[in-house]
Short mmCIF file of C-alpha atoms and ligand atoms in Angstrom, two decimals:
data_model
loop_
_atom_site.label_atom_id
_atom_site.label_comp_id
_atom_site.label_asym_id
_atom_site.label_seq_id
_atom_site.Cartn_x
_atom_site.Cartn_y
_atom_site.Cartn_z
CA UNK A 23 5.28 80.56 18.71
CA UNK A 24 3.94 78.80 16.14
CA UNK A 25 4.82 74.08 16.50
CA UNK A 26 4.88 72.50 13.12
CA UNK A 27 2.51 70.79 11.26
CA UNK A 28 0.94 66.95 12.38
CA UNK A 29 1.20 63.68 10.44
CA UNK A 30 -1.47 61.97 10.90
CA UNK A 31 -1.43 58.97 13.25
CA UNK A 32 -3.37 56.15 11.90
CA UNK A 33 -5.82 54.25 14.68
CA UNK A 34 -5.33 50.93 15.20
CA UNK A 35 -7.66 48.25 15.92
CA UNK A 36 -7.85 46.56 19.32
CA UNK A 37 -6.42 48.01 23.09
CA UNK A 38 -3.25 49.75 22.77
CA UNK A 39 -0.77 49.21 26.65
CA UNK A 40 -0.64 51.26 29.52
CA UNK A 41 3.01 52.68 29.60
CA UNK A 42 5.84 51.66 31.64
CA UNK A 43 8.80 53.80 31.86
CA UNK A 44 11.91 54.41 33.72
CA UNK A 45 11.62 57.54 36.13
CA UNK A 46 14.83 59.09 36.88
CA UNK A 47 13.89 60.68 40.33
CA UNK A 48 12.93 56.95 41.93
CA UNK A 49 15.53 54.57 39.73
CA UNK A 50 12.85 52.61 39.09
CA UNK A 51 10.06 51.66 36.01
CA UNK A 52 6.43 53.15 36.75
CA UNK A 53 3.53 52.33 35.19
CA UNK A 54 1.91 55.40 33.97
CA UNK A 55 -1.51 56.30 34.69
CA UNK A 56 -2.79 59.34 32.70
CA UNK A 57 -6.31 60.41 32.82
CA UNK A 58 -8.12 61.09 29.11
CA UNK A 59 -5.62 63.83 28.64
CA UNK A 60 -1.85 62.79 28.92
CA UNK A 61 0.35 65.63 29.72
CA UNK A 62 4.43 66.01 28.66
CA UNK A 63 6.65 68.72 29.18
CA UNK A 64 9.23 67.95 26.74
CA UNK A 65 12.66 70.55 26.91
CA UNK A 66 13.57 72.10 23.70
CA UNK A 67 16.38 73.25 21.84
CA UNK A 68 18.27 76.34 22.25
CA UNK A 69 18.53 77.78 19.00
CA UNK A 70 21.71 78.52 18.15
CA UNK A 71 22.75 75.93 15.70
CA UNK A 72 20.73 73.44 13.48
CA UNK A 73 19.52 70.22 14.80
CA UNK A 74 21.91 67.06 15.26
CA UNK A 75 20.98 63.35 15.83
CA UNK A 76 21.30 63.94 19.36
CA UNK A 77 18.32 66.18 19.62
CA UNK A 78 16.52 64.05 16.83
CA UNK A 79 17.19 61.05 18.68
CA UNK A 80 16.16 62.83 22.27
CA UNK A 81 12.92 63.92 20.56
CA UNK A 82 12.58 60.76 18.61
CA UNK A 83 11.78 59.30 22.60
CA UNK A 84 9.22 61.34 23.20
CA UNK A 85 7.11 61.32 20.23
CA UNK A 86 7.04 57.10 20.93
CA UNK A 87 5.42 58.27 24.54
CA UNK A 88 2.98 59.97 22.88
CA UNK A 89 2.54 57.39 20.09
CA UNK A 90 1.55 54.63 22.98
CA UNK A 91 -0.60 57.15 24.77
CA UNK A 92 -2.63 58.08 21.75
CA UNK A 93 -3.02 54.31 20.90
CA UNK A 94 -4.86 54.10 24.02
CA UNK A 95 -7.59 56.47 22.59
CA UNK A 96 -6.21 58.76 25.07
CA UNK A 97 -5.39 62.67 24.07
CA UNK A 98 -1.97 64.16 24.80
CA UNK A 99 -1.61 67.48 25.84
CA UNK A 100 2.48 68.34 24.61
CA UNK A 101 4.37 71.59 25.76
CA UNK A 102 8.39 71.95 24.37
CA UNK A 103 9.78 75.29 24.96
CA UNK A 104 12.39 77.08 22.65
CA UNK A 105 15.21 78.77 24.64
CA UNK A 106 15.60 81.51 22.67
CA UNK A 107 17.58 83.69 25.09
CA UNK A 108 20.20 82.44 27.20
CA UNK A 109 24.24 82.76 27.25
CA UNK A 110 25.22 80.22 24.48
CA UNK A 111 22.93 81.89 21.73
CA UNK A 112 23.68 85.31 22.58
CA UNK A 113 27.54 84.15 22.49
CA UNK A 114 27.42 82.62 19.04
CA UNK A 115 25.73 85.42 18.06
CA UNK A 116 28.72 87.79 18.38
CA UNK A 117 31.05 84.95 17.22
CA UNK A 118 29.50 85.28 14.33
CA UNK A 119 28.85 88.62 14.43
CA UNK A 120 24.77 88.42 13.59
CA UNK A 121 21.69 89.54 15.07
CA UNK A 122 20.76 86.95 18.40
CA UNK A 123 16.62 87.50 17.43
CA UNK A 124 17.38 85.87 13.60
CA UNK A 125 20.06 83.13 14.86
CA UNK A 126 16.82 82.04 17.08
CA UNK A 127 14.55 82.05 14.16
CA UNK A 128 16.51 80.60 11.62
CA UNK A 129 17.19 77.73 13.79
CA UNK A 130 13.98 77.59 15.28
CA UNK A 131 12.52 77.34 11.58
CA UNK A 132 14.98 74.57 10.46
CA UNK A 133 14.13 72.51 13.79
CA UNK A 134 10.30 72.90 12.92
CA UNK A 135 11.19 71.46 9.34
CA UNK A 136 13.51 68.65 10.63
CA UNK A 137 10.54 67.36 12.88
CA UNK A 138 8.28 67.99 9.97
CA UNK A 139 10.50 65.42 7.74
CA UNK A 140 10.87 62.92 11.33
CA UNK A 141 7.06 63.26 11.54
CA UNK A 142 7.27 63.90 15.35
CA UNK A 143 4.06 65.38 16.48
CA UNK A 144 3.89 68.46 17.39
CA UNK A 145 3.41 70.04 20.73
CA UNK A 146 0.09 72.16 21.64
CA UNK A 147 1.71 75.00 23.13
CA UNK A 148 5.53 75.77 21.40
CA UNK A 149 6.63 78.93 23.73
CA UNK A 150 9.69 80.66 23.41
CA UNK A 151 11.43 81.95 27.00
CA UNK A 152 11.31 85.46 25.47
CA UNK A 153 7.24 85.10 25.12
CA UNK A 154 7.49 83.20 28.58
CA UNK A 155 8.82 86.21 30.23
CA UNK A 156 5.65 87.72 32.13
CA UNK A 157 4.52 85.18 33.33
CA UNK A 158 8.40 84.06 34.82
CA UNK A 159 9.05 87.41 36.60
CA UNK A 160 5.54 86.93 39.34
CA UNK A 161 7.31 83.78 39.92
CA UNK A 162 10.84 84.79 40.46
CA UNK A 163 8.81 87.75 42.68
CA UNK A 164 7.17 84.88 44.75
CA UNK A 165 9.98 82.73 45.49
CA UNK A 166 11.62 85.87 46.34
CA UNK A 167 8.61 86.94 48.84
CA UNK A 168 8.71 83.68 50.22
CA UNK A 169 12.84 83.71 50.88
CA UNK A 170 13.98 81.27 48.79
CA UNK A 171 15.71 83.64 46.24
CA UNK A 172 17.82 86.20 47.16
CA UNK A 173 19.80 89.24 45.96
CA UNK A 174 23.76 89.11 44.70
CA UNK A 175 24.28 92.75 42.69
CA UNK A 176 21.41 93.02 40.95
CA UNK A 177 20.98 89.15 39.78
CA UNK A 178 18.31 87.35 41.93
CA UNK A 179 19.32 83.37 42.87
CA UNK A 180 17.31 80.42 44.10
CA UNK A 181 18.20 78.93 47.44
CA UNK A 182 18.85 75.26 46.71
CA UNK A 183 18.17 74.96 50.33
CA UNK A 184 14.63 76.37 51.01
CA UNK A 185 13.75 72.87 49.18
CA UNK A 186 13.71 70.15 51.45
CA UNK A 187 13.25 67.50 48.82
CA UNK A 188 16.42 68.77 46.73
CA UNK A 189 18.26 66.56 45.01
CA UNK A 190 15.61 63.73 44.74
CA UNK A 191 15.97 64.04 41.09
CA UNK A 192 19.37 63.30 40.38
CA UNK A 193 20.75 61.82 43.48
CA UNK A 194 23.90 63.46 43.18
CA UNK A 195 26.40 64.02 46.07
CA UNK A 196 27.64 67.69 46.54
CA UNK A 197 30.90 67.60 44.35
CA UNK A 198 29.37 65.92 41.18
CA UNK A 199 26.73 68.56 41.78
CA UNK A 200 29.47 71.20 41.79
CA UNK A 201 31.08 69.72 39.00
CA UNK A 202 28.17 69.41 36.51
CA UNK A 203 26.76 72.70 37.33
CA UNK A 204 30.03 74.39 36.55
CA UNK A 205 29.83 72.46 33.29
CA UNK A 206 26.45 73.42 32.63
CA UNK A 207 25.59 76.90 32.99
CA UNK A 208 25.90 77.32 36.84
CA UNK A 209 28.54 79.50 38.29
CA UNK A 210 29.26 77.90 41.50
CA UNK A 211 32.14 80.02 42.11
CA UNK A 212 30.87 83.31 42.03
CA UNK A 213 31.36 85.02 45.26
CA UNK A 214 29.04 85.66 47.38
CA UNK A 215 26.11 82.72 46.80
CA UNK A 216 24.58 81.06 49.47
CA UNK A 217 25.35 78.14 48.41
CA UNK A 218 27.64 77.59 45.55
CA UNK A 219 24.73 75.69 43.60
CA UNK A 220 22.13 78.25 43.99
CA UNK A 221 20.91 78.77 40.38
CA UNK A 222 20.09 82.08 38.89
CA UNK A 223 16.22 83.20 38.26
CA UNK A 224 16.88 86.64 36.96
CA UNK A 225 19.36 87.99 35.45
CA UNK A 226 19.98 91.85 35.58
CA UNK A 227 20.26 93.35 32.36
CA UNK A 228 23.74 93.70 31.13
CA UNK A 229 25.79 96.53 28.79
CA UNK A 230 25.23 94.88 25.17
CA UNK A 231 22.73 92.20 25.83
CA UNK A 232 19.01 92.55 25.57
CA UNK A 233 16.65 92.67 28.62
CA UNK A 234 13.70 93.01 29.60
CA UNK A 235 11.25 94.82 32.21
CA UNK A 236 11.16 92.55 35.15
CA UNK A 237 9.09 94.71 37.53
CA UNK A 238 9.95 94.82 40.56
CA UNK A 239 13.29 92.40 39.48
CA UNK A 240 14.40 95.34 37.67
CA UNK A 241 15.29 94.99 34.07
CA UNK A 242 16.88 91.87 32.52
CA UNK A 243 16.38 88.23 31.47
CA UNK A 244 15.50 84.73 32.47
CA UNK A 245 17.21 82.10 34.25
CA UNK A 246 17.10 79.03 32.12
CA UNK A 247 15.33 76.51 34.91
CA UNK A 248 12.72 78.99 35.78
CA UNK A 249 11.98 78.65 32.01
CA UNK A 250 10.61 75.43 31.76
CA UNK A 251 9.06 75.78 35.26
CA UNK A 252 6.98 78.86 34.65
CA UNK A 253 6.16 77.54 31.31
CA UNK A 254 5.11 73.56 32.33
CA UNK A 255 3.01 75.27 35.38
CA UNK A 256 0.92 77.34 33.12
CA UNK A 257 0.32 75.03 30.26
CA UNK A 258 0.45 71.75 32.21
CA UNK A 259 0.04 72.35 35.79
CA UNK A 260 1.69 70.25 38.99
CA UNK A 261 1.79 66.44 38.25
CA UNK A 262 2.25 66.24 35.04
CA UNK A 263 2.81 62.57 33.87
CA UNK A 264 6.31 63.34 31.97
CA UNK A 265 9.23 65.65 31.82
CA UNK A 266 11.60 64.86 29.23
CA UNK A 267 14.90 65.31 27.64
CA UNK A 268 18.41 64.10 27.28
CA UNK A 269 20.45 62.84 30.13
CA UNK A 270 22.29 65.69 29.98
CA UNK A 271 19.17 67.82 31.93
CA UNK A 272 18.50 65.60 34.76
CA UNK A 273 21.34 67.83 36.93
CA UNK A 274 21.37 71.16 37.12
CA UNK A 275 17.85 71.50 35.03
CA UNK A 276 15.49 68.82 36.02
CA UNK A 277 16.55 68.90 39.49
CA UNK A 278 16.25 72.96 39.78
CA UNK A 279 13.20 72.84 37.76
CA UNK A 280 11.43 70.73 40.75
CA UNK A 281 12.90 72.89 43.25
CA UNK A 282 11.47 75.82 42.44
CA UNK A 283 7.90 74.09 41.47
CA UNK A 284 8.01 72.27 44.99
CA UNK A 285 8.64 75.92 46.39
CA UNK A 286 6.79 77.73 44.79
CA UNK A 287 3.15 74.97 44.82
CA UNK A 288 4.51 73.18 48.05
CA UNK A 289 4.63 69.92 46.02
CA UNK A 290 6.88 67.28 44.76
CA UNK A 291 7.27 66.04 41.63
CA UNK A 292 6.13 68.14 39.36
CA UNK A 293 6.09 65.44 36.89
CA UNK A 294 5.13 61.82 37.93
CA UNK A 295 8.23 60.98 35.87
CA UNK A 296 11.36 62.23 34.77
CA UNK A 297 12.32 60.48 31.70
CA UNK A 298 15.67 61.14 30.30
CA UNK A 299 17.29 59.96 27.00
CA UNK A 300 20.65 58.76 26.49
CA UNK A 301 23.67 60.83 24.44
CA UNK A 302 23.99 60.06 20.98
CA UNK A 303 28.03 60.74 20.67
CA UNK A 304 30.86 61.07 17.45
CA UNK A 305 33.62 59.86 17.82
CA UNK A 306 33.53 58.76 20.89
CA UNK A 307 32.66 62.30 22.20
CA UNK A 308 28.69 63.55 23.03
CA UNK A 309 27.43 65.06 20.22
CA UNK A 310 27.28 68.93 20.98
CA UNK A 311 27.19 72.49 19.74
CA UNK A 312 29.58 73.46 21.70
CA UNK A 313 32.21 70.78 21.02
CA UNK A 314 31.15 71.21 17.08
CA UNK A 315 31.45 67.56 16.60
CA UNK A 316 27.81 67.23 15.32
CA UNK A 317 25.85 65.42 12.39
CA UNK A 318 22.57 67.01 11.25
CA UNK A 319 19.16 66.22 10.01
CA UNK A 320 19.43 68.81 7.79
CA UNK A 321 22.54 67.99 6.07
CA UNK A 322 21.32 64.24 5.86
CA UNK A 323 17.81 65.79 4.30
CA UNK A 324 19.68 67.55 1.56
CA UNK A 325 22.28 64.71 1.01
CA UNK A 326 19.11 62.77 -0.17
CA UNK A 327 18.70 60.61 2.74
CA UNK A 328 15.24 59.39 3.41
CA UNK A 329 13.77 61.04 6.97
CA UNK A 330 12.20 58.14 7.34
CA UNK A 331 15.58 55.97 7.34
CA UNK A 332 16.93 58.44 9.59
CA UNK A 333 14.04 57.81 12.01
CA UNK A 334 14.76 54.07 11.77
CA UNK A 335 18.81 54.55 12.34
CA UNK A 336 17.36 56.33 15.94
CA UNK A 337 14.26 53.73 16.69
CA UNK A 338 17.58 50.99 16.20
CA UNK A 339 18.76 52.19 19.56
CA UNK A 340 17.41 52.11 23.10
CA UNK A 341 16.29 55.49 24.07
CA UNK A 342 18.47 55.42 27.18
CA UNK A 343 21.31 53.87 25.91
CA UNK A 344 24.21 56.03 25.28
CA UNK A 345 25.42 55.20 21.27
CA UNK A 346 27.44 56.19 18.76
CA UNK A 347 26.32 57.18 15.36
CA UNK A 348 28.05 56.09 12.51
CA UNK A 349 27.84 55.68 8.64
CA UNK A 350 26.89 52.37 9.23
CA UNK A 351 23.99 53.14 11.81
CA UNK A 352 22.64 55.15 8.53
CA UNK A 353 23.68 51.93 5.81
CA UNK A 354 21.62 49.40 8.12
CA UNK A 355 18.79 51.68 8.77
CA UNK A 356 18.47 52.73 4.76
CA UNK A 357 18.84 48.75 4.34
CA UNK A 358 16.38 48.04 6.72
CA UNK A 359 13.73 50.52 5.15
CA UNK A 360 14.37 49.03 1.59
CA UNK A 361 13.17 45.78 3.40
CA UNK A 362 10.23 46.84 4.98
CA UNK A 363 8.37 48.72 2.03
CA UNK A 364 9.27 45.89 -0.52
CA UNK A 365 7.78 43.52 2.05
CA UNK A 366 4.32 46.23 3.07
CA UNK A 367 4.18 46.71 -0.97
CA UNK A 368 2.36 43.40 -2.25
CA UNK A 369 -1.44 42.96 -1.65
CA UNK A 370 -1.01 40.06 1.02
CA UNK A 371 1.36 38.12 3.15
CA UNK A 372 1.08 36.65 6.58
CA UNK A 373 -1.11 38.04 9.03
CA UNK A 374 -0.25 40.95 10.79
CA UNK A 375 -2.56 40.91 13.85
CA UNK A 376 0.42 39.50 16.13
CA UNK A 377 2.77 41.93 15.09
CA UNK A 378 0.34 44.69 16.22
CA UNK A 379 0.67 43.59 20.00
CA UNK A 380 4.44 42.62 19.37
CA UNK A 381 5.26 46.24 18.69
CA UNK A 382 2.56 47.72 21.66
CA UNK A 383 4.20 45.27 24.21
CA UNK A 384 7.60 46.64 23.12
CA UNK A 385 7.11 49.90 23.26
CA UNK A 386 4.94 50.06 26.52
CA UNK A 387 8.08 48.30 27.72
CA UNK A 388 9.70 51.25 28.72
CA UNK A 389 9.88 52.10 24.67
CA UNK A 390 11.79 49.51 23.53
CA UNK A 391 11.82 50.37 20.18
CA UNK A 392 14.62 48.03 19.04
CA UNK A 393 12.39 44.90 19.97
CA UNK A 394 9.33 46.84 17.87
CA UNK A 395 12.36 46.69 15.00
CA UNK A 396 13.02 43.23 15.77
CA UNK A 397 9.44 42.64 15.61
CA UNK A 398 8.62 44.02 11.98
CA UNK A 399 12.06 42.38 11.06
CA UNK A 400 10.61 38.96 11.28
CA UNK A 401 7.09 39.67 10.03
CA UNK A 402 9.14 40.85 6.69
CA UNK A 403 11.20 38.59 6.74
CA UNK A 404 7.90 36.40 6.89
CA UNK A 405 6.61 37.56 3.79
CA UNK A 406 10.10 37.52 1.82
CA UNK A 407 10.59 34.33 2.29
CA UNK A 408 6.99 32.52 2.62
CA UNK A 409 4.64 34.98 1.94
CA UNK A 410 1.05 34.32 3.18
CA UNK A 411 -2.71 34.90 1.83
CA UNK A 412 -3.90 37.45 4.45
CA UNK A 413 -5.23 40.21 2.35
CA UNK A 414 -5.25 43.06 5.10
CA UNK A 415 -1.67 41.86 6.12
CA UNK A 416 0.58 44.65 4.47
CA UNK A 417 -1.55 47.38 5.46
CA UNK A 418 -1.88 46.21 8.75
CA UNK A 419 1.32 46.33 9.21
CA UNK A 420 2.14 49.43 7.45
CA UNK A 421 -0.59 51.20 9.57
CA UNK A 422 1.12 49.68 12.57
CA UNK A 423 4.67 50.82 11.89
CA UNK A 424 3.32 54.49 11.22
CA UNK A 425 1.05 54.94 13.93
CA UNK A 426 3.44 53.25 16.84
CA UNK A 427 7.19 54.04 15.19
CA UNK A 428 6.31 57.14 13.17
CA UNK A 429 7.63 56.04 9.60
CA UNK A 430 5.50 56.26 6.87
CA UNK A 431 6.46 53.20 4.69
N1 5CA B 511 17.00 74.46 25.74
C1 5CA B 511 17.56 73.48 26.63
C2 5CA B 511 16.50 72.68 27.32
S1 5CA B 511 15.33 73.67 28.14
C3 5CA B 511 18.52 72.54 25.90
O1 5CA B 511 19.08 71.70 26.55
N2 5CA B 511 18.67 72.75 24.60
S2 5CA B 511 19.66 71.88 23.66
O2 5CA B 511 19.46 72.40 22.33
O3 5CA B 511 20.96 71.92 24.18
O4 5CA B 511 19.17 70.41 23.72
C4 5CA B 511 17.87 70.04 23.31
C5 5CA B 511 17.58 68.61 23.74
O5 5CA B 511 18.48 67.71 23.10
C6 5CA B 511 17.77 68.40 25.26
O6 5CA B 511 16.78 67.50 25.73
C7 5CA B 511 19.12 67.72 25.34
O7 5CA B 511 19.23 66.89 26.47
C8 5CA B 511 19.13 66.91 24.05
N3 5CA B 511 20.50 66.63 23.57
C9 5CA B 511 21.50 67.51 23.36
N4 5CA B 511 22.61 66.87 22.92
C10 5CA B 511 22.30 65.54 22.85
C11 5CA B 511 23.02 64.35 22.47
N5 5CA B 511 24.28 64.39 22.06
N6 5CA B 511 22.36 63.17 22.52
C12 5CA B 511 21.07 63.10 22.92
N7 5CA B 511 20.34 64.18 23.29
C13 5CA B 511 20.94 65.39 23.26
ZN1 ZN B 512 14.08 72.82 29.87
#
């Protein structure tokens, strides 16, 4: 599939920071280490319904990864995937009573716009699950072949117990695993599973739904975790610095999607860290297609709301943090914007140089973008109230705020 298009990312002067950021699997911060090339696996939407500040605010995360990365002159090598089969989409589908394929592709194309308008950067390699699908059914074959997947009436599962490092993603006891994997596409109480976690890796083609030839699998379609694994193995490879994605992945997906890698290449992680993003909610419930209760970029865009203030109303918040969005998250943010372009929009004010490493400590601080807010907060408040002769300053600072936040003032 076809990503979106790039804003450019202005260089800076000087040596951007290593990044530091909380890993998931060990509880703790790590310091990252890429070599020239950073790679991210980042999950991506299933495209049944149009993007909501949940999924901006999830992707909004990662883009600031890559942000630091490229300020340290290094290149990032991104992978998202679009899960453009699975149970939900086909579902809404018939709800609605419309073909799945277009549901996909309409959605698909309004996500590419709304990240377009957020200027996240695009990923290298954009790959649907349906595209994905011959090079998931040799793995599903070799997990098989090596008896960690087994047979139940035509669908093939993962053992969750040929993996002797399970559950050293989430940490989870049993019953919360039971719970959440009920709530989360699992179907722990199907008879007849090994264990009542056991995921599914292929599905065998069912009367309505599409399929497809799975060899020796017999016809039918992808499990979801096998997905991103087959998908992250052949564009990234094992060890790749970051998988990402809402908290909401971290159990079943995150923690089935290193299963089957550490089965299938005998290694653990397959990222160096799992890096998961907080819930945006409304009304005091998670924002969700499912539940309905959902703002989106979209309607915001067409409302007249600047993307960039909408990128600011998600950079106000701590990427783990879980938060509520509200018309006043949008009011400050739109405020906040007004502020910084009157203040980048005379020919001088007080140098900027500071506020450069201000907003790279910040954000190699496990991405604290509301201290990089903070930061260009005072410098414009700086210049409002003082000013300052430093010719460079406003483009500095404008170059800054682009390049490390992603909004083009
Ligand atoms: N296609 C799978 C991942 S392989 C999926 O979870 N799709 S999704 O459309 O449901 O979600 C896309 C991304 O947005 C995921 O990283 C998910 O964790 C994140 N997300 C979904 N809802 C929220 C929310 N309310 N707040 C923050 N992030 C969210
Ligand atoms: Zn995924």
């Amino acid at each position: 599939m076809h990503a979106w298009p790039a804003s450019e990312v202005p260089a800076l002067t000087g040596q951007g920071r290593d990044l530091r950021i909380h890993d998931t699997a060990t509880g703790a911060l790590v310091t990252l280490d890429p070599g020239p090339v950073a790679r991210i696996y980042v999950c991506g939407i299933t495209p049944y319904d149009a993007t909501h500040m949940g999924h901006a605010a999830t992707y909004n995360a990662f883009d600031l990864v890559q942000r630091v990365w490229l300020d340290t002159k290094r290149q990032v090598h991104y992978v998202q995937n679009v899960t453009d089969v699975d149970d939900p989409l086909l579902e809404r589908a018939v709800r609605d009573g419309i073909d799945w394929v277009g549901l996909a592709e309409k959605e698909t194309a309004l996500f590419r716009e709304d990240m377009t308008a957020l200027r996240m950067l695009p990923p290298k390699h954009y790959i649907g699950a349906v595209e994905a699908i011959p090079g998931i059914v040799p793995l599903v074959e070799r997990l098989r072949d090596a008896g960690a997947a087994y047979e139940l009436e035509g669908d093939v599962y993962f053992s969750v117990e040929a993996d002797p490092n399970f559950g050293k993603v989430s940490h989870l006891d049993a019953a919360a695993m039971r719970l959440l994997s009920a709530e989360r596409g699992g179907d722990p109480d199907r008879a007849g599973k090994k264990n009542p976690l056991d995921p599914m890796l292929w599905m065998a083609a069912r009367e309505g739904e599409p399929s497809w030839d799975g060899g020796s699998l017999g016809r039918g379609r992808p499990g979801w975790h096998i997905e991103c694994v087959a998908i992250a193995l052949d564009h990234l490879g094992m060890g790749f610095d970051v998988q990402g994605g809402g908290s909401d992945l971290v159990f079943p997906h995150h923690e089935m999607g290193a299963s089957h890698a550490q089965v299938l290449t005998g290694e653990f992680p397959m990222a160096k860290a799992y890096v998961h993003a907080g819930m945006v909610a409304l009304d005091g419930e998670k924002m969700s297609k499912s539940k309905g209760n959902l703002v989106f970029v979209s309607a915001l865009r067409r409302a007249g709301v600047d993307p960039a203030a909408i990128r600011l109303a998600l950079l106000a918040h701590h990427y783990r943090d879980n938060w509520e969005w509200t018309d006043q998250v949008l009011a400050d943010a739109v405020a906040r914007l007004g502020r910084w372009r009157a203040a980048v929009s005379r020919p001088d004010g007080p140098s900027a140089d500071a506020l450069v490493e201000e907003l790279r400590e910040a954000l190699a601080n496990d991405l604290d973008a509301p201290a990089a807010l903070a930061a260009v907060d005072r410098w414009a408040a700086l210049q409002t109230e003082r000013g300052g002769t430093d010719e460079g300053a406003p483009g500095v600072a404008s170059r800054a705020v682009d390049a490390l936040l992603g909004v083009a003032l």
